[in-house]
Short mmCIF file of C-alpha atoms in Angstrom, two decimals:
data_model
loop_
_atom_site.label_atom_id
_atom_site.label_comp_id
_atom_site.label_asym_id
_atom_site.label_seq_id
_atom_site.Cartn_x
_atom_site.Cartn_y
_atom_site.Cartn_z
CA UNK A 1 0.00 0.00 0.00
CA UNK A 2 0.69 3.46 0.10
CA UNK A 3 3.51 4.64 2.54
CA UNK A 4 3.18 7.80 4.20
CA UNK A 5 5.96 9.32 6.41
CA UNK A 6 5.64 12.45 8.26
CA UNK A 7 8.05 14.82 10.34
CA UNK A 8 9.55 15.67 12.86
CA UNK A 9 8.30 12.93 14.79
CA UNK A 10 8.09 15.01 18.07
CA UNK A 11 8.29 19.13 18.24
CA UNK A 12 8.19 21.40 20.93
CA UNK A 13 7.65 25.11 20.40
CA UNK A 14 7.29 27.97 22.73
CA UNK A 15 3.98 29.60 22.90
CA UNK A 16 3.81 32.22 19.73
CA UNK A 17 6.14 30.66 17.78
CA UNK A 18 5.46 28.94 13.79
CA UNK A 19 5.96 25.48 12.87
CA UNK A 20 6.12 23.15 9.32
CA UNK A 21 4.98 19.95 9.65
CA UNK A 22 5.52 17.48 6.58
CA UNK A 23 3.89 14.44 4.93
CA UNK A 24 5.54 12.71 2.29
CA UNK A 25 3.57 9.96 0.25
CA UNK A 26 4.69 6.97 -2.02
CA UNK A 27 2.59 7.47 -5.06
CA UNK A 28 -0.28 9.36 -6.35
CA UNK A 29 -3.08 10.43 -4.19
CA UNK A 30 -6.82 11.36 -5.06
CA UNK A 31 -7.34 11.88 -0.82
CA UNK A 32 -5.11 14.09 1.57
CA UNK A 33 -6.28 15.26 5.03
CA UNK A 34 -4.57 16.65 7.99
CA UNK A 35 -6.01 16.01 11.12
CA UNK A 36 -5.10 17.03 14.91
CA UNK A 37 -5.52 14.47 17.92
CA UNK A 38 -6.31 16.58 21.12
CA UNK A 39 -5.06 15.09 24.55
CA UNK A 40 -8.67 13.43 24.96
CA UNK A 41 -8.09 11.62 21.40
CA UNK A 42 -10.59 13.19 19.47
CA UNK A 43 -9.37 13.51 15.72
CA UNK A 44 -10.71 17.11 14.42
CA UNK A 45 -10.36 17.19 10.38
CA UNK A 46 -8.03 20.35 9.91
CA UNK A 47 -7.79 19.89 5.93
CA UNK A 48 -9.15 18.25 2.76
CA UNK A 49 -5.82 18.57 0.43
CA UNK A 50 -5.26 16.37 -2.35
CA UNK A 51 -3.45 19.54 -3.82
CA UNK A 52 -3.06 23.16 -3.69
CA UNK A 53 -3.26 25.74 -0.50
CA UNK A 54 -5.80 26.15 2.06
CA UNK A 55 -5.79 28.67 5.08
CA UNK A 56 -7.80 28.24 7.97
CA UNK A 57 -7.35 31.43 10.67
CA UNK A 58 -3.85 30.09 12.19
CA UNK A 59 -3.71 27.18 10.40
CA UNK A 60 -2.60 26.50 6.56
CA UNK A 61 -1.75 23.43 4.45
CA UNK A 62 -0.19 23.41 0.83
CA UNK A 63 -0.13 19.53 -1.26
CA UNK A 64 2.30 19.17 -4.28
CA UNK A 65 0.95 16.72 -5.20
CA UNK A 66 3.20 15.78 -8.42
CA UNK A 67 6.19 15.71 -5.79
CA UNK A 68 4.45 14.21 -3.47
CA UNK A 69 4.26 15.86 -0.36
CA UNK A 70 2.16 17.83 1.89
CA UNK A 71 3.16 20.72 4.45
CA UNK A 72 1.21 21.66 7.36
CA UNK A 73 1.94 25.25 8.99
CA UNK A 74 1.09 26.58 12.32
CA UNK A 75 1.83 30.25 12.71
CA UNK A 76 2.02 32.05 16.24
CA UNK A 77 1.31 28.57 18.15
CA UNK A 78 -1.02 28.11 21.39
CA UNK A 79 -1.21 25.38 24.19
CA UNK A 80 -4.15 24.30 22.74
CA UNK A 81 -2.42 23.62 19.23
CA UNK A 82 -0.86 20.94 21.64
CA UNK A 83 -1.34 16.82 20.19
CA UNK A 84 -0.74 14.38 17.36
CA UNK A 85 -0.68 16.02 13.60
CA UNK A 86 -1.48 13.37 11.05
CA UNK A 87 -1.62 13.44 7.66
CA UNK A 88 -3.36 10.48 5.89
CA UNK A 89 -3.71 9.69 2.35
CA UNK A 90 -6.01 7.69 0.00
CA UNK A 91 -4.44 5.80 -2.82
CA UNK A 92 -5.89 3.49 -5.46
CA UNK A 93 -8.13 2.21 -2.83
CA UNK A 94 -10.49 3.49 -0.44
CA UNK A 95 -9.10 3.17 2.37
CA UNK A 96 -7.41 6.30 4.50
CA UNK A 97 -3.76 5.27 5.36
CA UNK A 98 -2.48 7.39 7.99
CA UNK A 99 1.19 8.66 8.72
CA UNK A 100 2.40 7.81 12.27
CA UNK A 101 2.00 11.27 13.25
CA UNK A 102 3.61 14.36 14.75
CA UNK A 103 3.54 14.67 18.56
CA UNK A 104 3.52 18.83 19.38
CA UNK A 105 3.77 20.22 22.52
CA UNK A 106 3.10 23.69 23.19
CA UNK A 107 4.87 25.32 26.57
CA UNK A 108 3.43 28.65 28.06
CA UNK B 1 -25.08 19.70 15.39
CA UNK B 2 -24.62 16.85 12.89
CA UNK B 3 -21.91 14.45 14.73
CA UNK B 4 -20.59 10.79 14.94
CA UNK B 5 -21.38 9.93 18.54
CA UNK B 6 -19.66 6.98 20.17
CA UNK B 7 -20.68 5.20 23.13
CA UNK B 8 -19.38 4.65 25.76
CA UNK B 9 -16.87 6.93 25.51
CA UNK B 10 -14.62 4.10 28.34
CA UNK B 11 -15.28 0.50 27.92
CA UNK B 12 -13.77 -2.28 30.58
CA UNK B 13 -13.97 -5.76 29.58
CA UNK B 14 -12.87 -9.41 30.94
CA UNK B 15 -10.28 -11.59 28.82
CA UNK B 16 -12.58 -13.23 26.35
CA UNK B 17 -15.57 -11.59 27.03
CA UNK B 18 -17.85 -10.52 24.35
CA UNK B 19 -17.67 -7.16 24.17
CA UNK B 20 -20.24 -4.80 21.38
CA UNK B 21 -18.95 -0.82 20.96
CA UNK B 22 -21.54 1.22 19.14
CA UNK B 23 -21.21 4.38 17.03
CA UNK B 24 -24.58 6.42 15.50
CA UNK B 25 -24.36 9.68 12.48
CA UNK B 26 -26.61 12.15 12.25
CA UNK B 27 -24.54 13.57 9.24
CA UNK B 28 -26.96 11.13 7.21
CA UNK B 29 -23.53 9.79 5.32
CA UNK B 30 -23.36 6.57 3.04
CA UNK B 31 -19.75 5.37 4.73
CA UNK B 32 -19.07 4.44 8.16
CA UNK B 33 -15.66 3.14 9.45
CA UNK B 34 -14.28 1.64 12.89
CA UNK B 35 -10.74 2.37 12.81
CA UNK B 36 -8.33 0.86 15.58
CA UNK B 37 -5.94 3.10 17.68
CA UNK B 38 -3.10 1.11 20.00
CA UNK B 39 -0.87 3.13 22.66
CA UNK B 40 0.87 6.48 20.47
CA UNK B 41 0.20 4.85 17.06
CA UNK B 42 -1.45 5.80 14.01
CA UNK B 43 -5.42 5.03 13.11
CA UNK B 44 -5.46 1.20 11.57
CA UNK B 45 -8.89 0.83 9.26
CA UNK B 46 -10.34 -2.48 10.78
CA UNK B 47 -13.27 -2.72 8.22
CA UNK B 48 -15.91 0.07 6.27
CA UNK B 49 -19.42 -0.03 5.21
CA UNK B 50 -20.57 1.32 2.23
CA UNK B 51 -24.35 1.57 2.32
CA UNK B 52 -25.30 -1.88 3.62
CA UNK B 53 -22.00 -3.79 1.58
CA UNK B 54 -19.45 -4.70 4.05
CA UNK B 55 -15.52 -3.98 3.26
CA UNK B 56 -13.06 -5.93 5.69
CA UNK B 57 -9.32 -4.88 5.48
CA UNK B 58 -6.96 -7.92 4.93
CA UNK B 59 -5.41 -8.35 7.93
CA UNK B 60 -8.10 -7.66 10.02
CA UNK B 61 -8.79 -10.65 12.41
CA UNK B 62 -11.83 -12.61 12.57
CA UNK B 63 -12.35 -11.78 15.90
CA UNK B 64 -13.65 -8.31 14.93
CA UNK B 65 -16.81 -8.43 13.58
CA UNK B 66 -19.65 -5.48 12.52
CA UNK B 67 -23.05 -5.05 11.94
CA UNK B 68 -24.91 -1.81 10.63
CA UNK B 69 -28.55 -2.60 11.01
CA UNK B 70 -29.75 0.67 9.15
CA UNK B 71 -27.88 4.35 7.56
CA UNK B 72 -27.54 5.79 11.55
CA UNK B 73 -26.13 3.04 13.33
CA UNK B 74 -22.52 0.85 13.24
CA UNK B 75 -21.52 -1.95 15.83
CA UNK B 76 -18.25 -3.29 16.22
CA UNK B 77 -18.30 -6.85 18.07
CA UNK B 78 -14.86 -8.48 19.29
CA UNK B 79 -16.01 -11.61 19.85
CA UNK B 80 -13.11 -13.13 22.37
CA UNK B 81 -11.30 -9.98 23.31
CA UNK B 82 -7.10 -10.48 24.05
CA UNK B 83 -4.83 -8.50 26.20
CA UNK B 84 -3.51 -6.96 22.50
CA UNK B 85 -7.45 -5.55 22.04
CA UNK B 86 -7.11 -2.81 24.62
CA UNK B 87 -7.00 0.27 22.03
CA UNK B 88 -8.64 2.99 21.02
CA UNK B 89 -11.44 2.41 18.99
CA UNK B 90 -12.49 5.28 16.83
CA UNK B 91 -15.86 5.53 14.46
CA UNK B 92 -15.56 7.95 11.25
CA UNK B 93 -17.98 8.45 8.65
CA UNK B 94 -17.13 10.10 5.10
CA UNK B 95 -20.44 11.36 2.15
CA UNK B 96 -19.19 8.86 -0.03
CA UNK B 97 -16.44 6.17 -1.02
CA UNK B 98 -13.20 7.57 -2.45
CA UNK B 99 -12.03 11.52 -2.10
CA UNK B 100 -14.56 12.25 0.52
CA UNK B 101 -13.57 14.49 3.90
CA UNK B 102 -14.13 11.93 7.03
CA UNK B 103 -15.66 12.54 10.42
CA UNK B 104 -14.21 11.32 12.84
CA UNK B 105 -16.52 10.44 16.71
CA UNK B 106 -14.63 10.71 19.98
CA UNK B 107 -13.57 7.01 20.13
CA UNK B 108 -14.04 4.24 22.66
CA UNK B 109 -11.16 3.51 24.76
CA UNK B 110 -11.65 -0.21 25.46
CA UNK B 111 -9.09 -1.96 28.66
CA UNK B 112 -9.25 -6.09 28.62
CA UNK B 113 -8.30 -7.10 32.09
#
């Protein structure tokens, strides 16, 4: 199946501060979506990104698709920002594969 | 609000009990998924449902099983739950099959003692 690898693994970020967060995929994609895991483990769909640029207030995401990656960026960061960034990707199936995740932690 | 609602949100079960985790839509969507979450891992799809035809992943074991008995409702039944069951298990729906935004529900954290 499609592999999906995302990084840095772990990040921690002073309160204020920006972050990139990147996917890279295998192979062609018709599905990309970022999603954040809060503390509790609820998964809150950031972004629907097979390609191009969204912005969401804080939050934007940019897929190149044709070089296969995906960025994720979080501009002046906040505790509650805090938890697991994943990007996940649909291939030739139908199933979402998921990356293994970014863990950030957001200090005061 | 339209949501994916998963109950109970903490589940405790014996070693080889039967144990039945339930999710419900109101988003009136044609997919629904049970994914499986261990211990600071990614989301692994156990199985889908599109409409009323049933999709099982590969690798998925036998002991998981699922039932959707109409467009609002999804069960996941582990049938002899193992110490290596205790997980996460999260319910996501998606509009349709392929290229569709999912939903995901709070998840049921489920401990086999």
């Amino acid at each position: 199946g499609i592999q999906v690898e995302q990084s840095p693994p772990d990040l921690i970020l002073q309160e204020g501060a920006n972050s990139t967060l990147r996917c890279n995929f295998s192979d062609s994609v018709n599905n990309l979506q970022w999603f954040h895991q809060n503390p509790w483990g609820q998964l809150i769909n950031l972004f629907y990104i097979p390609s191009g640029t969204k912005q969401n207030g804080r939050l934007s995401a940019t897929t190149v698709a044709t070089e296969r990656y995906s960025l994720l960026y979080i501009s002046s960061s906040q505790t509650t920002d805090s938890g697991v960034y994943f990007c996940a990707v649909e291939g030739s199936g139908y199933a979402l594969n998921f990356g293994k995740g970014t863990s950030l932690l957001v200090t005061p | 609000d339209a949501m994916v609602i998963q109950n109970p949100r903490y589940q405790v079960t014996q070693f080889g009990k039967p144990v039945t985790l339930s999710c419900s839509q109101t988003l009136n969507h044609n997919v629904m998924y049970w994914y499986q979450q261990k211990s600071s891992q990614a989301p692994k799809l156990l199985f889908h449902y599109y409409d009323k035809d049933f999709n099982n992943e590969a690798d998925t074991p036998d002991n998981f099983q699922s039932r959707r008995p109409n467009t609002s409702f999804c069960f996941l039944d582990i049938r002899s739950p193992g110490l290596g069951d205790a997980a996460m298990y999260l319910c996501a729906t998606s509009r349709g099959q392929g290229g569709e935004k999912l939903f995901f529900g709070s998840g049921t954290q489920l401990s086999v003692l």
